[in-house]
Amino acid sequence: MRQEPPILEVKHLYKLFAPHDFRGDRKMAYKLLELGATRKDVLETTGITAAVSDVSFEVKRGELFVLIGLSGSGKSTLVRCLNMLHRPSRGEVLMDGEDITQYSEAQLRELRRTKVSMVFQHGGLLSHRDVLGNVAYGLEIRQVPKEERQARALEILRMVGLEGYEHEALGSLSGGMKQRVGIARALANDPEILLMDEAFSALDPLVKNDLQFELLRIREQTGKTIVFITHDINEAFKLGDRVGILRDGRMVQVDTPERMLEQPADEYVRRFIHNVNASKVLSVRNVMTVPGCIVKQSDGAHVALTNMRTSGVSSAYVVGEAMHLRGIITLEGALGVREGRLTFEEAIIKDVPLVDNPDLPIADIVPLAAKAAFPIAVVDEDHVFRGIVTKASVLSSFVA
Amino acid sequence: MGQWLTSFPGIRLHIAEPIDHFVRYINITYGAFFVSSKKLLGAFISAVNALLDLIPWWLAILAVAAISVRCLKSRRKALLYGGMLFMVGLFGYWEMMCETLSIVITAVLFSLLIGLPIGIALAAVKGADTFLRPLLDAMQTMPTFVYMIPAVMLLGPGKVPAVLATVVYAVVPVIRLTSHGISQVDEEVVEASRAFGASRWQTLVKVQIPQAKPTILTGINQTMMMAVAMVVTSAMIGANGLGMEVLIAINRMESGRGITAGLSIVIIAILLDRLTQGLVQAGKEDPQ
Ligand SMILES: Nc1ncnc2c1ncn2[C@@H]1O[C@H](COP(=O)(O)OP(=O)(O)OP(=O)(O)O)[C@@H](O)[C@H]1O
Ligand SMILES: [Mg+2]
């Protein structure tokens, strides 16, 4: 069976900005860029700013893809090429396999009305309208009848937690609420792809946290594909299924947060990520939690099953004398023992991801966490079971 | 020798004469057109005047007071503005005020009819600004009498050339502020509109114009004030009304007459200014 094409695919995309009175040859700029020249070199020799050069990546349906880079790295320019607010100078942007750079104005309008919506850094909201009027804007543009668009807008407002605010003037809303309006406006069109250009960057940390959570929840609920721009690596790692790092208009690395931590493509990425670590030097002990379910080896499979049921989990840690860790038993394993297919000893999985020093820095267990099928068990030097560390807590520990 | 160093040399650019010829040529060639447009515009002004005459004096005063109470939220101002209008009547200038107002109103209407679309176009077309700005500057700084000459030549004396000259003078602020207001709209907001698939027209009507509304209204207000400021000047070409009254007073050195007529013009200006601003304020407070 053929694999479904990615919902969004960017191939060798360039966006060059030439001065208004530019007389020279753009080919020269491309040639230089192909040879690996930096943006600065190209600017000095040709006068052209290569905001985006030779960027390729793809985004899978339902994925939350984060683009990150310093100020001026070309994030905004790149994301505006994805809905053609900027026409790329060269390259392709494929949506469901169709190259939208070849679209006519009318086709682009249709695309923006139905398939791709955008959330802006400062909201880009219409201050002369109330909240409802803003959220319904996209539908109004599509000439959806008034009743229908207001009903839809109300529904979306409920989803983003703005119920009851529909007739508020924008001026009376806080920054966080305005961004919620921005998100609601983008969702009202029921797009397949949501583009978010530094949507949370101007917010203070607590509000930001709130909205990040909200975004993850909305994604869970709607399954939208999201391209999220940020300059904050913590935000990138917290939200992104995969992260692309931009530097001076070029894509340096595209990877999952885990793999990026594990194998940074170069020194630049390493330094970028180092910021994450520097923000908080934590040891395993700090992020360790109590496991949901522990059974003693002497208790046997029956107790294990009961304990798992009462705590609502599908695996339990098995400990021996003096809390020495023996391994993990899963629900299937325990059932197997009860049915007599296995002995209890056989059912215990001994190959548990393990850390035997609670004072290890978290950065050191990232590779382990990335691979592990179970939470990592933490034991002390005497092999006494101390707690567990989940993959999520390892990654979120990098997040302020 | 060296004469040319101390006084300007005898070279001359004879531009005044060709302009005279040009105006005369137009007058002759398109005479019929001017005659009929004069008739049309004249009829319009008369209609406005008749309409104003139809409003009883007490109703006008009551209306002014009512707008003051509703929009400016002040009884004191209602009393003040109503009283000011009553004064004009006391001076014996009620009819003349209507006559003057009919010219001002017509001129403002035409200024808006011409100025608003030009202002919008100016904001939309890149480069149009650099082209038209000097022209607008010239139109505004040119001594207003200068407009009178061709206007009279083409249309003969009366209210119609007065309106024409007033429009040329008063149209500038509405053009300028409309264009300014629209181009000042937050870039991100316009971009957002585009990002939702709005056409240029939709963006203009649903985003740019509403966002620029306060600035546009300021422009309209200024246009109105400038139209009032032209009242005396346009009396010089035979536009009857309060302006004419001032001119007569000057000729006869009748200070009292000059002051009462002048005061009446001031009262018109103040009322137009405050009441329209009040209406704008009230419009802003309404949701949407
Ligand atoms: N319209 C334009 N004309 C000329 N140069 C531009 C234009 N837009 C962006 N640039 C240049 O392109 C480069 C990338 O800009 P871009 O706005 O995409 O960066 P960014 O990563 O979004 O930065 P920030 O974090 O500041 O928003 C910058 O050097 C910028 O000066
Ligand atoms: Mg940006």
Coordinates of C-alpha atoms in Angstrom, one line a residue, chain A residues 8-389:
Chain A
L8 CA 2.5 19.7 3.8
E9 CA 5.7 19.4 2.0
V10 CA 8.2 22.1 1.4
K11 CA 10.8 21.5 -1.3
H12 CA 13.9 23.7 -1.8
L13 CA 12.1 26.9 -0.9
Y14 CA 13.8 30.2 -1.4
K15 CA 12.5 33.7 -0.6
L16 CA 14.8 36.5 -1.6
F17 CA 14.1 40.2 -0.9
A18 CA 15.6 42.6 -3.4
P19 CA 15.7 46.3 -2.9
H20 CA 13.1 48.3 -4.9
D21 CA 15.7 49.7 -7.3
F22 CA 17.5 46.3 -7.7
R23 CA 19.1 46.0 -11.2
G24 CA 21.4 43.1 -10.8
D25 CA 21.0 39.4 -11.5
R26 CA 19.1 37.2 -9.1
K27 CA 20.7 34.1 -10.6
M28 CA 23.9 35.1 -9.0
A29 CA 22.3 35.1 -5.6
Y30 CA 20.9 31.6 -6.2
K31 CA 24.3 30.4 -7.4
L32 CA 26.0 31.7 -4.3
L33 CA 23.4 30.2 -2.0
E34 CA 23.7 26.9 -3.7
L35 CA 27.4 27.0 -3.1
G36 CA 26.6 27.4 0.6
A37 CA 27.2 31.1 0.9
T38 CA 25.8 32.8 4.0
R39 CA 23.1 35.4 4.0
K40 CA 25.6 38.0 4.9
D41 CA 27.9 37.1 1.9
V42 CA 25.0 37.2 -0.5
L43 CA 23.8 40.5 0.8
E44 CA 27.2 42.1 0.5
T45 CA 27.9 40.8 -3.0
T46 CA 24.5 41.1 -4.6
G47 CA 22.4 43.4 -2.3
I48 CA 19.7 40.7 -2.0
T49 CA 18.5 39.5 1.4
A50 CA 18.0 35.7 1.3
A51 CA 15.3 35.5 4.0
V52 CA 14.8 31.8 3.3
S53 CA 17.2 29.7 1.4
D54 CA 16.9 26.1 0.3
V55 CA 14.5 25.0 3.0
S56 CA 12.9 21.5 2.8
F57 CA 10.8 19.7 5.3
E58 CA 7.5 17.9 5.5
V59 CA 4.7 17.9 8.0
K60 CA 2.5 14.9 8.6
R61 CA -1.2 15.1 9.1
G62 CA -2.1 15.8 12.7
E63 CA 1.5 16.7 13.6
L64 CA 2.5 19.7 15.6
F65 CA 5.6 21.0 13.8
V66 CA 7.6 23.7 15.5
L67 CA 9.9 26.1 13.6
I68 CA 12.4 27.7 15.8
G69 CA 15.2 30.3 15.2
L70 CA 16.6 33.5 16.5
S71 CA 15.2 36.9 15.5
G72 CA 15.8 37.4 11.7
S73 CA 16.3 33.7 11.0
G74 CA 13.4 33.8 8.5
K75 CA 10.7 32.1 10.5
S76 CA 8.0 34.7 9.7
T77 CA 9.0 34.8 6.1
L78 CA 8.9 31.0 5.8
V79 CA 5.5 30.6 7.5
R80 CA 4.1 33.3 5.2
C81 CA 5.2 31.2 2.2
L82 CA 3.0 28.4 3.5
N83 CA -0.1 30.4 2.8
M84 CA 1.4 32.5 0.1
L85 CA 1.2 35.8 1.9
H86 CA 4.7 35.9 0.6
R87 CA 5.2 34.4 -2.8
P88 CA 8.3 32.2 -2.7
S89 CA 11.1 33.1 -5.1
R90 CA 11.8 29.5 -5.9
G91 CA 10.8 26.1 -4.8
E92 CA 7.6 24.2 -4.0
V93 CA 5.0 24.2 -1.3
L94 CA 2.9 21.0 -1.6
M95 CA -0.3 20.6 0.2
D96 CA -1.8 17.2 -0.1
G97 CA 0.5 16.8 -3.1
E98 CA -0.6 20.0 -4.9
D99 CA 1.9 22.8 -5.5
I100 CA 0.2 25.9 -4.2
T101 CA 2.9 28.2 -5.5
Q102 CA 1.3 27.6 -8.9
Y103 CA -2.2 28.7 -7.6
S104 CA -4.0 31.6 -9.1
E105 CA -5.2 34.4 -6.8
A106 CA -8.7 32.9 -6.7
Q107 CA -7.4 29.5 -5.8
L108 CA -5.3 31.0 -3.1
R109 CA -8.3 32.8 -1.6
E110 CA -10.1 29.5 -1.6
L111 CA -7.2 27.8 0.1
R112 CA -7.0 30.4 2.8
R113 CA -10.7 30.3 3.4
T114 CA -10.9 26.6 3.9
K115 CA -7.6 24.9 4.4
V116 CA -5.0 27.1 6.0
S117 CA -5.6 29.6 8.8
M118 CA -3.2 31.7 10.7
V119 CA -2.7 33.1 14.2
F120 CA -0.6 36.2 14.5
Q121 CA 1.9 37.4 17.1
H122 CA 0.0 40.4 18.1
G123 CA -3.4 38.9 17.2
G124 CA -4.0 41.0 14.0
L125 CA -7.5 41.4 15.4
L126 CA -10.1 43.9 14.2
S127 CA -10.4 46.4 17.0
H128 CA -13.6 47.9 15.6
R129 CA -15.5 44.6 16.2
D130 CA -16.4 42.7 19.3
V131 CA -15.1 39.2 20.1
L132 CA -17.8 37.5 18.1
G133 CA -17.4 39.7 15.1
N134 CA -13.7 38.8 15.1
V135 CA -14.2 35.1 15.4
A136 CA -16.8 35.1 12.6
Y137 CA -14.6 37.1 10.3
G138 CA -13.3 34.2 8.2
L139 CA -16.8 32.9 7.8
E140 CA -18.1 36.3 6.8
I141 CA -15.5 36.4 4.1
R142 CA -16.8 33.1 2.9
Q143 CA -20.2 34.6 2.9
V144 CA -21.6 32.1 5.3
P145 CA -25.1 33.3 6.4
K146 CA -25.1 35.4 9.6
E147 CA -27.0 33.0 11.8
E148 CA -24.8 30.1 10.9
R149 CA -21.5 31.9 11.3
Q150 CA -22.5 33.3 14.7
A151 CA -23.6 29.9 15.9
R152 CA -20.3 28.5 14.7
A153 CA -18.3 31.3 16.3
L154 CA -20.1 30.8 19.6
E155 CA -19.3 27.1 19.5
I156 CA -15.6 27.8 18.9
L157 CA -15.5 30.5 21.7
R158 CA -16.7 27.8 24.1
M159 CA -14.0 25.5 22.9
V160 CA -11.2 28.1 23.6
G161 CA -12.7 29.1 27.0
L162 CA -14.2 32.4 26.0
E163 CA -17.8 31.6 26.6
G164 CA -19.7 34.7 27.8
Y165 CA -17.2 37.1 26.2
E166 CA -18.7 37.2 22.8
H167 CA -19.9 40.8 23.0
E168 CA -16.9 42.2 24.8
A169 CA -14.9 44.9 23.0
L170 CA -11.4 43.8 22.2
G171 CA -9.9 46.7 24.2
S172 CA -11.2 45.2 27.4
L173 CA -9.4 41.8 27.0
S174 CA -6.1 40.8 28.4
G175 CA -3.2 39.7 26.1
G176 CA -3.9 36.0 26.7
M177 CA -7.6 36.4 26.0
K178 CA -6.8 38.3 22.8
Q179 CA -4.7 35.4 21.6
R180 CA -7.5 33.0 22.4
V181 CA -9.7 35.2 20.2
G182 CA -7.0 34.9 17.5
I183 CA -6.9 31.1 17.8
A184 CA -10.7 30.9 17.8
R185 CA -10.9 33.1 14.7
A186 CA -8.4 30.7 13.0
L187 CA -10.4 27.6 14.1
A188 CA -13.7 29.0 13.0
N189 CA -12.9 28.2 9.4
D190 CA -12.2 24.6 10.4
P191 CA -8.9 24.6 8.5
E192 CA -6.8 21.5 8.1
I193 CA -3.6 23.4 8.9
L194 CA -3.1 26.1 11.5
L195 CA -0.1 28.4 11.2
M196 CA 0.9 30.2 14.3
D197 CA 3.6 32.9 14.1
E198 CA 5.0 33.5 17.6
A199 CA 1.4 33.4 18.8
F200 CA 2.5 33.2 22.5
S201 CA 5.7 35.2 22.4
A202 CA 4.3 38.4 23.7
L203 CA 2.6 36.8 26.7
D204 CA 3.9 36.6 30.2
P205 CA 5.1 33.2 31.3
L206 CA 2.0 32.1 33.3
V207 CA -0.4 33.0 30.6
K208 CA 1.9 31.4 28.0
N209 CA 1.9 28.2 30.0
D210 CA -1.9 28.3 30.1
L211 CA -2.2 28.8 26.4
Q212 CA 0.4 26.1 25.5
F213 CA -1.7 23.7 27.5
E214 CA -4.8 24.9 25.8
L215 CA -3.2 24.5 22.4
L216 CA -2.3 20.9 23.1
R217 CA -5.8 20.2 24.3
I218 CA -7.3 21.8 21.2
R219 CA -5.1 19.7 19.1
E220 CA -6.1 16.6 20.9
Q221 CA -9.7 17.5 20.4
T222 CA -9.6 18.5 16.8
G223 CA -6.6 16.7 15.4
K224 CA -5.5 19.7 13.4
T225 CA -2.1 19.9 11.8
I226 CA -0.2 22.8 13.4
V227 CA 2.9 24.7 12.3
F228 CA 4.0 26.7 15.3
I229 CA 6.7 29.3 15.2
T230 CA 8.7 30.3 18.3
H231 CA 12.1 31.6 19.3
D232 CA 11.8 29.9 22.7
I233 CA 13.4 26.4 22.7
N234 CA 11.6 25.4 25.8
E235 CA 8.3 26.1 24.1
A236 CA 9.5 24.3 21.0
F237 CA 10.4 21.2 23.0
K238 CA 7.3 21.3 25.1
L239 CA 4.9 21.5 22.1
G240 CA 6.6 20.0 19.1
D241 CA 6.3 16.5 17.8
R242 CA 9.1 17.6 15.6
V243 CA 11.2 20.7 15.6
G244 CA 13.0 22.5 12.8
I245 CA 15.8 24.9 13.6
L246 CA 16.3 27.8 11.3
R247 CA 19.5 29.7 11.1
D248 CA 20.0 32.7 8.7
G249 CA 17.3 31.4 6.5
R250 CA 18.5 27.8 6.3
M251 CA 17.1 24.7 8.0
V252 CA 19.9 23.3 10.2
Q253 CA 18.1 20.3 11.6
V254 CA 14.6 18.8 11.7
D255 CA 14.0 16.2 14.3
T256 CA 12.0 15.1 17.3
P257 CA 13.0 16.9 20.5
E258 CA 14.4 13.7 21.9
R259 CA 16.7 13.1 19.0
M260 CA 17.7 16.7 18.8
L261 CA 18.8 16.5 22.4
E262 CA 20.6 13.3 21.7
Q263 CA 22.2 14.1 18.4
P264 CA 22.4 17.8 17.7
A265 CA 23.4 18.2 14.1
D266 CA 26.1 20.7 14.8
E267 CA 27.6 23.0 17.3
Y268 CA 25.0 25.7 16.6
V269 CA 22.2 23.4 17.5
R270 CA 24.1 22.1 20.5
R271 CA 24.5 25.7 21.8
F272 CA 20.8 26.4 21.0
I273 CA 19.7 23.4 23.1
H274 CA 22.3 24.1 25.7
N275 CA 20.1 27.1 26.6
V276 CA 17.5 24.6 27.7
N277 CA 19.8 22.8 30.0
A278 CA 21.3 25.9 31.4
S279 CA 17.9 27.1 32.4
K280 CA 17.7 24.4 35.0
V281 CA 20.4 21.9 35.9
L282 CA 18.3 19.1 37.3
S283 CA 19.2 15.7 38.5
V284 CA 17.1 12.6 38.1
R285 CA 16.0 12.9 41.7
N286 CA 14.2 16.2 41.0
V287 CA 11.9 14.7 38.4
M288 CA 11.4 11.3 39.9
T289 CA 7.9 10.3 40.8
V290 CA 6.3 7.5 42.8
P291 CA 5.3 4.6 40.6
G292 CA 1.6 4.0 40.3
C293 CA 1.7 0.3 41.4
I294 CA 4.2 -1.8 43.3
V295 CA 3.9 -5.5 44.2
K296 CA 6.1 -7.7 46.3
Q297 CA 7.6 -10.7 44.6
S298 CA 6.2 -12.8 47.4
D299 CA 2.6 -11.6 46.7
G300 CA 2.2 -13.3 43.4
A301 CA 0.3 -12.7 40.3
H302 CA -3.2 -12.5 41.9
V303 CA -2.2 -9.5 44.1
A304 CA -0.5 -7.9 41.2
L305 CA -3.7 -8.1 39.1
T306 CA -5.8 -6.7 41.9
N307 CA -3.4 -3.9 42.6
M308 CA -3.1 -3.0 38.9
R309 CA -6.9 -2.9 38.7
T310 CA -7.4 -0.7 41.7
S311 CA -4.8 1.8 40.6
G312 CA -6.0 1.6 37.0
V313 CA -2.6 0.9 35.4
S314 CA -1.5 -1.8 33.1
S315 CA 1.9 -2.6 34.6
A316 CA 3.4 -2.9 38.1
Y317 CA 6.9 -2.8 39.5
V318 CA 8.0 -6.0 41.2
V319 CA 10.2 -5.6 44.3
G320 CA 11.9 -8.2 46.4
E321 CA 13.4 -8.1 49.8
A322 CA 14.2 -4.6 51.1
M323 CA 12.6 -3.0 48.1
H324 CA 15.2 -4.4 45.7
L325 CA 13.8 -3.9 42.2
R326 CA 13.2 -7.2 40.4
G327 CA 11.4 -5.9 37.2
I328 CA 8.0 -5.1 35.7
I329 CA 5.0 -7.3 35.3
T330 CA 2.4 -6.3 32.8
L331 CA -1.3 -7.0 32.8
E332 CA -1.0 -9.6 30.1
G333 CA 1.9 -11.2 32.0
A334 CA -0.1 -11.4 35.2
L335 CA -3.1 -12.8 33.3
G336 CA -0.8 -15.4 31.8
V337 CA 0.3 -16.5 35.2
R338 CA -3.3 -16.8 36.4
E339 CA -4.2 -19.0 33.4
G340 CA -1.2 -21.1 34.1
R341 CA 0.7 -20.4 30.9
L342 CA 3.7 -18.8 32.7
T343 CA 5.2 -18.9 36.1
F344 CA 5.3 -15.6 38.1
E345 CA 9.1 -15.5 37.7
E346 CA 8.8 -15.9 34.0
A347 CA 6.3 -13.2 33.7
I348 CA 8.6 -10.6 35.3
I349 CA 10.3 -8.4 32.6
K350 CA 13.8 -8.0 33.9
D351 CA 15.1 -5.8 31.1
V352 CA 13.7 -2.6 32.7
P353 CA 15.3 0.8 31.7
L354 CA 17.2 1.6 34.7
V355 CA 19.2 4.4 36.3
D356 CA 21.3 3.5 39.3
N357 CA 22.2 7.0 40.4
P358 CA 19.5 9.4 41.4
D359 CA 21.9 12.3 41.3
L360 CA 22.7 11.9 37.6
P361 CA 21.9 15.0 35.6
I362 CA 18.8 14.7 33.5
A363 CA 20.6 15.5 30.3
D364 CA 22.5 12.2 30.7
I365 CA 19.4 10.0 30.7
V366 CA 17.8 11.7 27.6
P367 CA 19.0 9.0 25.2
L368 CA 17.7 6.3 27.5
A369 CA 14.3 8.0 27.9
A370 CA 14.0 8.5 24.2
K371 CA 14.3 4.7 23.6
A372 CA 12.6 3.4 26.6
A373 CA 9.3 1.6 26.3
F374 CA 8.6 1.9 30.0
P375 CA 9.2 4.7 32.4
I376 CA 12.8 4.6 33.7
A377 CA 13.2 3.0 37.1
V378 CA 15.5 4.7 39.5
V379 CA 17.5 2.7 42.1
D380 CA 20.2 3.8 44.5
E381 CA 23.7 2.2 44.8
D382 CA 22.2 -0.6 46.9
H383 CA 19.7 -1.4 44.2
V384 CA 16.8 -0.2 46.3
F385 CA 13.9 1.0 44.2
R386 CA 13.5 4.8 44.6
G387 CA 11.0 5.9 42.0
I388 CA 10.4 6.2 38.3
V389 CA 11.1 8.9 35.7

